Coordinates of C-alpha atoms in Angstrom, one line a residue:
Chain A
X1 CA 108.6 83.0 72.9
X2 CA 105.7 84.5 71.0
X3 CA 102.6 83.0 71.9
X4 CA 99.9 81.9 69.6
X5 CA 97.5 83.7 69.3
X6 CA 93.9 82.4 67.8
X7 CA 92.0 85.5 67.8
X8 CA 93.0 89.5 68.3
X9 CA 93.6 90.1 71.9
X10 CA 90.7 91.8 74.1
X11 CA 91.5 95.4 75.2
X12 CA 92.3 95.4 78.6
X13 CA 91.0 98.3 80.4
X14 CA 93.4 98.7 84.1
X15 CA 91.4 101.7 86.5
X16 CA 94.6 102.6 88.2
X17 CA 96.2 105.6 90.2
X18 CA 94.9 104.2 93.2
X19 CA 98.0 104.8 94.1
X20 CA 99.9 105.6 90.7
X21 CA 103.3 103.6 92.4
X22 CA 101.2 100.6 92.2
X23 CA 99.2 101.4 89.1
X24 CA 103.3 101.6 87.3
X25 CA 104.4 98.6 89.3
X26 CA 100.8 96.3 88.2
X27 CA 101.4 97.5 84.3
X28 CA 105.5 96.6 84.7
X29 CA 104.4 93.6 85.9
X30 CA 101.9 92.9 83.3
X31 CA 104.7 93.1 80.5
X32 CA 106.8 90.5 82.4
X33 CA 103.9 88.2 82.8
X34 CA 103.1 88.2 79.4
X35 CA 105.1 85.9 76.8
X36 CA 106.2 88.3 73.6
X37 CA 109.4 88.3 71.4
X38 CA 108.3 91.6 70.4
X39 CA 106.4 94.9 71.0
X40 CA 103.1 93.9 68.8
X41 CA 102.2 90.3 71.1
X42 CA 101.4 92.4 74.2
X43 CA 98.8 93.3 75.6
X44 CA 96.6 96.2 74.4
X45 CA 96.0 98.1 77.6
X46 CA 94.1 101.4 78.0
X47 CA 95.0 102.7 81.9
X48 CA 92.7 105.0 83.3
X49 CA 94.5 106.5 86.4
X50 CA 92.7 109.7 87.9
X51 CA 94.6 109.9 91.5
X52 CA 91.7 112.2 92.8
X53 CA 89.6 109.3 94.0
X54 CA 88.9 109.9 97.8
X55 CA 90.4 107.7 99.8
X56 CA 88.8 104.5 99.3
X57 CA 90.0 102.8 103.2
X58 CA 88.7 105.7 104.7
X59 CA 85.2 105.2 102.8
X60 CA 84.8 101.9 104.1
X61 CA 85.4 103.1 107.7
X62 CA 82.6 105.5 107.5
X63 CA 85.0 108.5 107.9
X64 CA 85.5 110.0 104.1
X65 CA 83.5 110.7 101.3
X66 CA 82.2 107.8 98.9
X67 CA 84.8 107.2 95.9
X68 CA 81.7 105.6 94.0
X69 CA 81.2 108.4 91.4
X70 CA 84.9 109.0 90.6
X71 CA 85.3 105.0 90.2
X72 CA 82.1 105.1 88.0
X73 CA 83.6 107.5 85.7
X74 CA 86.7 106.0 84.9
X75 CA 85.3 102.2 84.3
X76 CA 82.6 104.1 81.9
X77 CA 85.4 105.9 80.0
X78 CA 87.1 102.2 79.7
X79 CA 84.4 101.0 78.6
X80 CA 84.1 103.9 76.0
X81 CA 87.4 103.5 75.1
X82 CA 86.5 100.1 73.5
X83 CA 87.5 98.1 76.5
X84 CA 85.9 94.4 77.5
X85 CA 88.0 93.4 80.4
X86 CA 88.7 95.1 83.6
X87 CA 91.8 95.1 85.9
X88 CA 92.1 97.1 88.8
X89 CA 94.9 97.3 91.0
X90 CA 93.7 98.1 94.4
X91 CA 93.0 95.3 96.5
X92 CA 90.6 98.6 98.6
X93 CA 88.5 98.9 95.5
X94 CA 87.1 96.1 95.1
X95 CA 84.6 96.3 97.5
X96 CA 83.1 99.1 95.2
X97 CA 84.4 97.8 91.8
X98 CA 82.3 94.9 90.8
X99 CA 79.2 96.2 90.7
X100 CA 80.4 99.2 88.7
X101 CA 81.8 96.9 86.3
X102 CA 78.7 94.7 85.7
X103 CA 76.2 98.2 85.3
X104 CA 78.9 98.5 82.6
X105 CA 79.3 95.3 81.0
X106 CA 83.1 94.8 81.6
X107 CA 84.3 91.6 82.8
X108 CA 85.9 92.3 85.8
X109 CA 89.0 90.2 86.6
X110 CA 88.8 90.5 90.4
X111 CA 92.5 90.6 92.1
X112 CA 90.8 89.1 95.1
X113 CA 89.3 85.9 93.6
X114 CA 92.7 85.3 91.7
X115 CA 94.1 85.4 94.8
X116 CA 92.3 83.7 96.3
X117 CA 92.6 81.1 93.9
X118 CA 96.2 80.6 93.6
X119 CA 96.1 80.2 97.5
X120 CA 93.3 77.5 97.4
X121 CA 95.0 75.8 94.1
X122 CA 98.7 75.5 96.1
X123 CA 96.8 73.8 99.2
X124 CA 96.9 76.8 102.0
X125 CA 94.6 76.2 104.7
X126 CA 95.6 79.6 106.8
X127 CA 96.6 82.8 104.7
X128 CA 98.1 86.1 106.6
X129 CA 96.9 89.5 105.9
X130 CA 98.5 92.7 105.2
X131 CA 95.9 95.3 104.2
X132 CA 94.6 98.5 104.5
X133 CA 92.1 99.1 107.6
X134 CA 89.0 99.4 105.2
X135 CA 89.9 96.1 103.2
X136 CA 89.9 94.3 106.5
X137 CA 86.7 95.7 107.9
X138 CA 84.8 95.1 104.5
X139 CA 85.9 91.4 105.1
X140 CA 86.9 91.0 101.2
X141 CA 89.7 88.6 101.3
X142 CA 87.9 86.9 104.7
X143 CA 85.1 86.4 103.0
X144 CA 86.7 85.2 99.5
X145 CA 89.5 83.0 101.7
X146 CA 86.6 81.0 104.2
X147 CA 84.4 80.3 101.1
X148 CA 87.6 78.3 100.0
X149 CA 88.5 76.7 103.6
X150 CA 91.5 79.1 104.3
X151 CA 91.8 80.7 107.5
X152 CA 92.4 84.6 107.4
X153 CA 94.6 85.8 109.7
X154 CA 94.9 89.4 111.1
X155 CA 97.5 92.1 112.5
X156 CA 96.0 93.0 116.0
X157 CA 95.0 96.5 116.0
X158 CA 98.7 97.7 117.4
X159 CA 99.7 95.9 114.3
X160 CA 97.8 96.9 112.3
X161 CA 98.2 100.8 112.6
X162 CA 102.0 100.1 111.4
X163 CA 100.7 98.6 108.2
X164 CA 98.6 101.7 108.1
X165 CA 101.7 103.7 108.4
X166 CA 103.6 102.1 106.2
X167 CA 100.5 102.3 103.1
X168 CA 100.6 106.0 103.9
X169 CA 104.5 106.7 103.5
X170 CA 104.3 105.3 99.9
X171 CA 101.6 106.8 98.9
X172 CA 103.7 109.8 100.1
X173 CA 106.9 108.7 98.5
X174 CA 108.7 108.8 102.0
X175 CA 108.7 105.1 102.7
X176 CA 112.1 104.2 105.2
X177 CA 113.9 101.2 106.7
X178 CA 112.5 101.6 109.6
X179 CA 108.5 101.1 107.5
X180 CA 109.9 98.1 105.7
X181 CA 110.9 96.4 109.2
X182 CA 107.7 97.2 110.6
X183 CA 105.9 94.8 108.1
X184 CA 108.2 92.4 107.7
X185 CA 107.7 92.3 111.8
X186 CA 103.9 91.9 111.2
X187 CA 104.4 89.3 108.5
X188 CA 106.5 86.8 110.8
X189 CA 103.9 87.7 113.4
X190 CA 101.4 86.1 110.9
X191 CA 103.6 83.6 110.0
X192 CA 104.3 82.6 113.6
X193 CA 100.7 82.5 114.3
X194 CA 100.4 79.9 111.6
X195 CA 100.0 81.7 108.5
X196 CA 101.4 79.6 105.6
X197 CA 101.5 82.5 103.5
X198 CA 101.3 86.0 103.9
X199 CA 98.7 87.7 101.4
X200 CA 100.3 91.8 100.8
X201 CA 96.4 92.8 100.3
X202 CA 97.7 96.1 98.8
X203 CA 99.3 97.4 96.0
X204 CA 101.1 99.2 98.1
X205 CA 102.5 96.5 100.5
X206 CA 104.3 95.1 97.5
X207 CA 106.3 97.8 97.0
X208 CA 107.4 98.0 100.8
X209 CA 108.0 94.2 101.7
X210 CA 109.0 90.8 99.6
X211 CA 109.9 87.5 100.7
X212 CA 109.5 83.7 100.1
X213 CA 106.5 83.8 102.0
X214 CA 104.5 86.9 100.7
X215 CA 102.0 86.7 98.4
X216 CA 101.5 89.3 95.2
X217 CA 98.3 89.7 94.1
X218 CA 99.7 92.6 91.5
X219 CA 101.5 90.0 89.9
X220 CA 98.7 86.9 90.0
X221 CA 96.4 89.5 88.7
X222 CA 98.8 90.7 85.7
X223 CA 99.2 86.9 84.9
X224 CA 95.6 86.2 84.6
X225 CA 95.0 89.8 83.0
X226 CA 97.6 88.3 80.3
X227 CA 96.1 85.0 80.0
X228 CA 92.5 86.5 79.3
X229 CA 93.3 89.2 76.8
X230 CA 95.8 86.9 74.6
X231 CA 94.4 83.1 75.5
Chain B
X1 CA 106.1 117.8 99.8
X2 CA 102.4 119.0 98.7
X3 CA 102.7 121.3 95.6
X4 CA 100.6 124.5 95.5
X5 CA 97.8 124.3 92.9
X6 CA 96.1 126.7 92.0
X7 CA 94.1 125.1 89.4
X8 CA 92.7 121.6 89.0
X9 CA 95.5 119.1 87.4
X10 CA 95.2 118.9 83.8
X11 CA 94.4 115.7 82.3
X12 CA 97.7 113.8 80.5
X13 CA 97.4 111.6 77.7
X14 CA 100.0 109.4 77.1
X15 CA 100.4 107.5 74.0
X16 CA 102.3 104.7 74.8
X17 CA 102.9 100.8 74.1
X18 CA 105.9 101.4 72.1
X19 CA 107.2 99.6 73.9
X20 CA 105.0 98.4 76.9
X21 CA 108.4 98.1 79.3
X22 CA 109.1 101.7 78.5
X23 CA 105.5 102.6 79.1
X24 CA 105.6 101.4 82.1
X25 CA 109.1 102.9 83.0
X26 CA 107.8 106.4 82.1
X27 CA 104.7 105.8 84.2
X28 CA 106.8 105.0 87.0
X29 CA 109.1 108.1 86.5
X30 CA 106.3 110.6 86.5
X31 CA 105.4 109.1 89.8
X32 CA 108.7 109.6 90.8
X33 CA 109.2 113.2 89.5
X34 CA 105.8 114.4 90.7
X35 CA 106.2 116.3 94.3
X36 CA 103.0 114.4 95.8
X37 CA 102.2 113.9 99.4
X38 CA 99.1 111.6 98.5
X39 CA 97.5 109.6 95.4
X40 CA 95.1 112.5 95.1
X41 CA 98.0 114.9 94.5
X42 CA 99.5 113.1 91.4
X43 CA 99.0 113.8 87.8
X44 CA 95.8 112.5 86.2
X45 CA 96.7 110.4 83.2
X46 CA 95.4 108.6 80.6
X47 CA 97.6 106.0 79.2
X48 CA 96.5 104.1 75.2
X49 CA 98.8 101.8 75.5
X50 CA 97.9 99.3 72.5
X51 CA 101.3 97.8 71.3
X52 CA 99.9 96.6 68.0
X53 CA 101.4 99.7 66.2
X54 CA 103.4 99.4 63.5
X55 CA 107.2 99.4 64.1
X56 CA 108.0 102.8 63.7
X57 CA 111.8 103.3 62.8
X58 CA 110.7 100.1 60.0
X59 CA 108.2 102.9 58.1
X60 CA 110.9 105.6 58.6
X61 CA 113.3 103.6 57.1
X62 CA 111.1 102.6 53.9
X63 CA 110.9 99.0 55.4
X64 CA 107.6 98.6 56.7
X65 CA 103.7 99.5 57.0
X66 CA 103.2 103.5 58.1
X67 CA 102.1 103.4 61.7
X68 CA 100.0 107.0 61.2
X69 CA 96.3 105.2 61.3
X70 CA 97.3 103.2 64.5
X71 CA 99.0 106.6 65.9
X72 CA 95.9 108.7 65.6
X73 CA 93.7 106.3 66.7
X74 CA 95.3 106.2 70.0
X75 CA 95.3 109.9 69.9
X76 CA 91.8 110.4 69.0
X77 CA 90.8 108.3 71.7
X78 CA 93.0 110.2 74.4
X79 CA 91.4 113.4 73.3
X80 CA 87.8 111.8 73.8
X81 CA 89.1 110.8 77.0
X82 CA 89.5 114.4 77.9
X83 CA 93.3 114.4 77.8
X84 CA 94.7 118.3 77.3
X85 CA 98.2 117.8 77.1
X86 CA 100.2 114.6 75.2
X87 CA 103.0 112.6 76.1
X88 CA 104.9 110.1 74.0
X89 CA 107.3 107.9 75.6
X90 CA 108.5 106.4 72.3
X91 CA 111.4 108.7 70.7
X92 CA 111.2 106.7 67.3
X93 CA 107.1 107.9 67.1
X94 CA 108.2 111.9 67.7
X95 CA 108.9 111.7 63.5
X96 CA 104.9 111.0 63.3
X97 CA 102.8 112.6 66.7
X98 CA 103.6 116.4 66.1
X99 CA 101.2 116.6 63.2
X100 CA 98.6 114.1 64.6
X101 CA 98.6 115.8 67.6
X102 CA 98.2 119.5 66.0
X103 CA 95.3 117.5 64.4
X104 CA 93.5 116.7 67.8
X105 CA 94.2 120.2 69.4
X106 CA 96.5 118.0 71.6
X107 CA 99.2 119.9 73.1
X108 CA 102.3 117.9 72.5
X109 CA 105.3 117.7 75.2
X110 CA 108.2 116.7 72.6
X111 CA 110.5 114.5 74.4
X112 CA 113.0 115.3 71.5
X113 CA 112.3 119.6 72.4
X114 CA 112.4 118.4 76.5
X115 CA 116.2 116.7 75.6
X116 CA 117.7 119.4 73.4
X117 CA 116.2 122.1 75.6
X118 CA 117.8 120.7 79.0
X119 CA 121.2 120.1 77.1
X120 CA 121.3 124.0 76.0
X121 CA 120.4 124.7 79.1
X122 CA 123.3 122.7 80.6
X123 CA 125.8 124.8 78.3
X124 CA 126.7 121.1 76.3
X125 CA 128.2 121.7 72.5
X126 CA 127.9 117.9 71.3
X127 CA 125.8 115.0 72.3
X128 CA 125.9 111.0 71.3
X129 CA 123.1 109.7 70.1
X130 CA 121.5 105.8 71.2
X131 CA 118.7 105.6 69.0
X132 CA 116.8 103.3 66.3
X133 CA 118.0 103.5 63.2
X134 CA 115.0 105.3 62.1
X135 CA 115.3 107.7 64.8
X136 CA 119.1 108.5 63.0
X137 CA 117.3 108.5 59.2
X138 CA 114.8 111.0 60.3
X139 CA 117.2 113.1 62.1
X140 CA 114.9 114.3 64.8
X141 CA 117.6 115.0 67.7
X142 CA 120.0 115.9 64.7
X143 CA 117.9 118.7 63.8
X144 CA 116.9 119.8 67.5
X145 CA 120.3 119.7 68.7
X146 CA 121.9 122.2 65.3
X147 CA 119.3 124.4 66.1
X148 CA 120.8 125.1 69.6
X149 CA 124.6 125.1 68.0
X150 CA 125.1 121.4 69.6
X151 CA 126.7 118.8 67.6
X152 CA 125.3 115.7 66.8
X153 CA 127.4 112.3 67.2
X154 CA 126.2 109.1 65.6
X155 CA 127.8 105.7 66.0
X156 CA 129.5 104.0 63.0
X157 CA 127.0 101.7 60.7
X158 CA 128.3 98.7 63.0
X159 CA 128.0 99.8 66.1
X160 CA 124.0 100.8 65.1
X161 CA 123.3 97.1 64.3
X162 CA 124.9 96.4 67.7
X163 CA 122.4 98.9 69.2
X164 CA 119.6 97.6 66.9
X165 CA 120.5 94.7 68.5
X166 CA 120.0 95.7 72.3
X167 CA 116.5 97.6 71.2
X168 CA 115.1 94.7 70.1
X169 CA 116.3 92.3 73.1
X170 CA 114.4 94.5 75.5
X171 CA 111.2 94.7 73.2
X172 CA 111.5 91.0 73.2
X173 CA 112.3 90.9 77.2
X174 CA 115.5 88.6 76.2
X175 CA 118.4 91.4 77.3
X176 CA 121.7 89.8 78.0
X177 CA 124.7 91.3 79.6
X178 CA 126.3 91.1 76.0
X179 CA 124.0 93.4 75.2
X180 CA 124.4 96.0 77.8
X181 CA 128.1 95.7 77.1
X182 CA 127.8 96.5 73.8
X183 CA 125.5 99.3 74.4
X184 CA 127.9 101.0 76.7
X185 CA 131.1 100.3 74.3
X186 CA 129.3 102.4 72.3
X187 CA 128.3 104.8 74.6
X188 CA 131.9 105.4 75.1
X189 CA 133.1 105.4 71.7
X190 CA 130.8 108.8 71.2
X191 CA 132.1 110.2 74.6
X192 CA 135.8 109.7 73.1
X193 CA 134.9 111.5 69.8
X194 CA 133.7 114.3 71.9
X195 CA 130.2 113.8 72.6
X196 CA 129.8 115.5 76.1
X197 CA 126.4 113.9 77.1
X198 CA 125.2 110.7 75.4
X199 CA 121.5 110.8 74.8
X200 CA 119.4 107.2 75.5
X201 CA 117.0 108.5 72.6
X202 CA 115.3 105.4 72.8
X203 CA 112.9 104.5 76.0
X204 CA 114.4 100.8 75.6
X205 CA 117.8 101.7 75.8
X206 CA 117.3 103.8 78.8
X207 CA 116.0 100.2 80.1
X208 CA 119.9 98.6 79.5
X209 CA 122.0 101.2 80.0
X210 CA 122.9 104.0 82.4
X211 CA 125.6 106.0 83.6
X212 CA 126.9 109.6 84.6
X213 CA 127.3 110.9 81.1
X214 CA 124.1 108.9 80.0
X215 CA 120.9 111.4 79.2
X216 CA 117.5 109.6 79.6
X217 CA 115.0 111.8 77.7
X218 CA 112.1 109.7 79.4
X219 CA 112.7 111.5 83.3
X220 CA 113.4 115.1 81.4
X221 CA 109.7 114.2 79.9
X222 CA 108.4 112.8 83.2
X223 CA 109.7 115.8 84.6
X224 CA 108.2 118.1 82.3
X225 CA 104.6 116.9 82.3
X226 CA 103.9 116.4 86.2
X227 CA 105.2 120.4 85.8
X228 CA 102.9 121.4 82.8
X229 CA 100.0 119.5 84.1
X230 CA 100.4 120.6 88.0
X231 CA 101.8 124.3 87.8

């Protein structure tokens, strides 16, 4: 099981808290994805996860203070810290995040353009969306799936508000049934409308919804992330 | 569910990596024990989580390189960081961090002082003990738990290779059901020699075993630093 290794691994640095459920659930993931037989063949990781980022959906609306500086901070105390490559889990972020990475020279390994990827690389043509409000106005995935031929498809706005909903409740740690059945109506909505797969654009969709047909970005991320620091 | 602040968080470092599954699980935990209505309400951390240290109950027990250098590093860069307070979710690494973090002018949260505190508290008079071998050798719970009049029970020389065993199939993410059977025979063994509570002193054998009886010193940690960092 121990992979070979032909040069000591990059430091991997992860600008999390965004929420801290997903930052966990991305680094738990990471340790799956990554083939060791023992403690020493993982991945170094240095997680930077300051929860007091404003809201970064509410940014891109035009209705909340710009998370910019606070996002800034973190990558450049990464970057400090001896990092080279960058992982963030928050599908919202990165429409602030690679630019922050380049002023700081970290190569960013964008959980959009993985995703996008993987979709383009298993021959979807139409993709679903489940996302915050901001990452669907700031057209991230949109843009990232059309420049590969896949159609983006999205929750109408009645729809949509229930993802919203369910985002917030955990964040708040008071996610129900009743949330989970809420998106997993949306996602067969998507699916019906002829979504081949259903993209959870947010770290905190995963946590909320699974099935056959729903994509993980957390976890295509964490694979690549593993790939790139040991490879 | 907001908690009342009435000063800004303070800033947790957590030295982890050893291992990266139990990293992650404490991550997750202090998520889970922190009374947050929103990301921006949850503890600010910092996690060095490079895994490349050292195994630490090899050094105690004679057997292998001293993990000290690798130890402060990862210390030394959480105090750049900013961090205030330190958490270590490795039980095995509490034989080596109290010094290192007097060092740093880090202030420790001792997930061996967290355990043997909450036992006292609970009025228990002898406690099992899961842990590496170095863990035993050092006699770190041993020592916490005679201060507050509890008795410490170890298993036989046998049964500690069969939890040996189990702590090194979760490092290498190769657990069986064997294992977890073993780990509970055990577990029971020391409950019928009078051990009240069994302590998981190990963050991977919290990963493959559980139980009424069973103490996992990570939560009582997690616990302890969202209230030292947010009170």
């Amino acid at each position: 099981m121990r992979m070979v290794v032909s040069h000591p691994p990059r430091l991997v640095g992860v600008l999390g808290g965004m929420g801290p459920a997903a930052t966990a659930d991305f680094y738990g993931k990471l340790v799956e994805e990554t083939p060791a037989g023992d403690d020493q063949s993982h991945v170094p990781v240095v997680i930077w996860a300051d929860p007091r980022v404003p809201d970064r959906s509410l940014s891109l609306l035009g209705q909340g203070e710009d998370p910019t500086p606070q996002l800034r901070h973190g990558i450049e105390a990464l970057k400090r810290a001896g990092c080279e490559v960058l992982a963030v889990p928050c599908n919202t972020a990165h429409a602030f995040v690679p630019r922050l990475a380049d002023e700081a020279g970290l190569e960013l390994v964008s959980i959009v353009e993985v995703t996008a990827d993987a979709l383009a690389a298993a021959g979807v043509t139409a993709a679903g969306l489940l996302a915050t409000t901001g990452t669907l106005h700031s057209d991230l995935y949109g843009d990232a799936l059309r420049k590969r031929e896949i159609d983006p498809i999205e929750p109408t706005p009645d729809q949509q508000d229930q993802v919203s909903a369910a985002i917030a409740a955990v964040k708040a740690g008071a996610l129900t049934p009743a949330h989970r059945a809420a998106l997993a109506d949306v996602a067969g909505s998507l699916l019906d409308r002829g979504a081949e797969q259903v993209i959870a654009a947010c770290t905190e969709i995963v946590l909320a919804l699974d099935g056959d047909r729903v994509i993980d970005p957390a976890r295509l991320l964490a694979r690549k992330v593993a790939a790139i620091s040991l490879g």
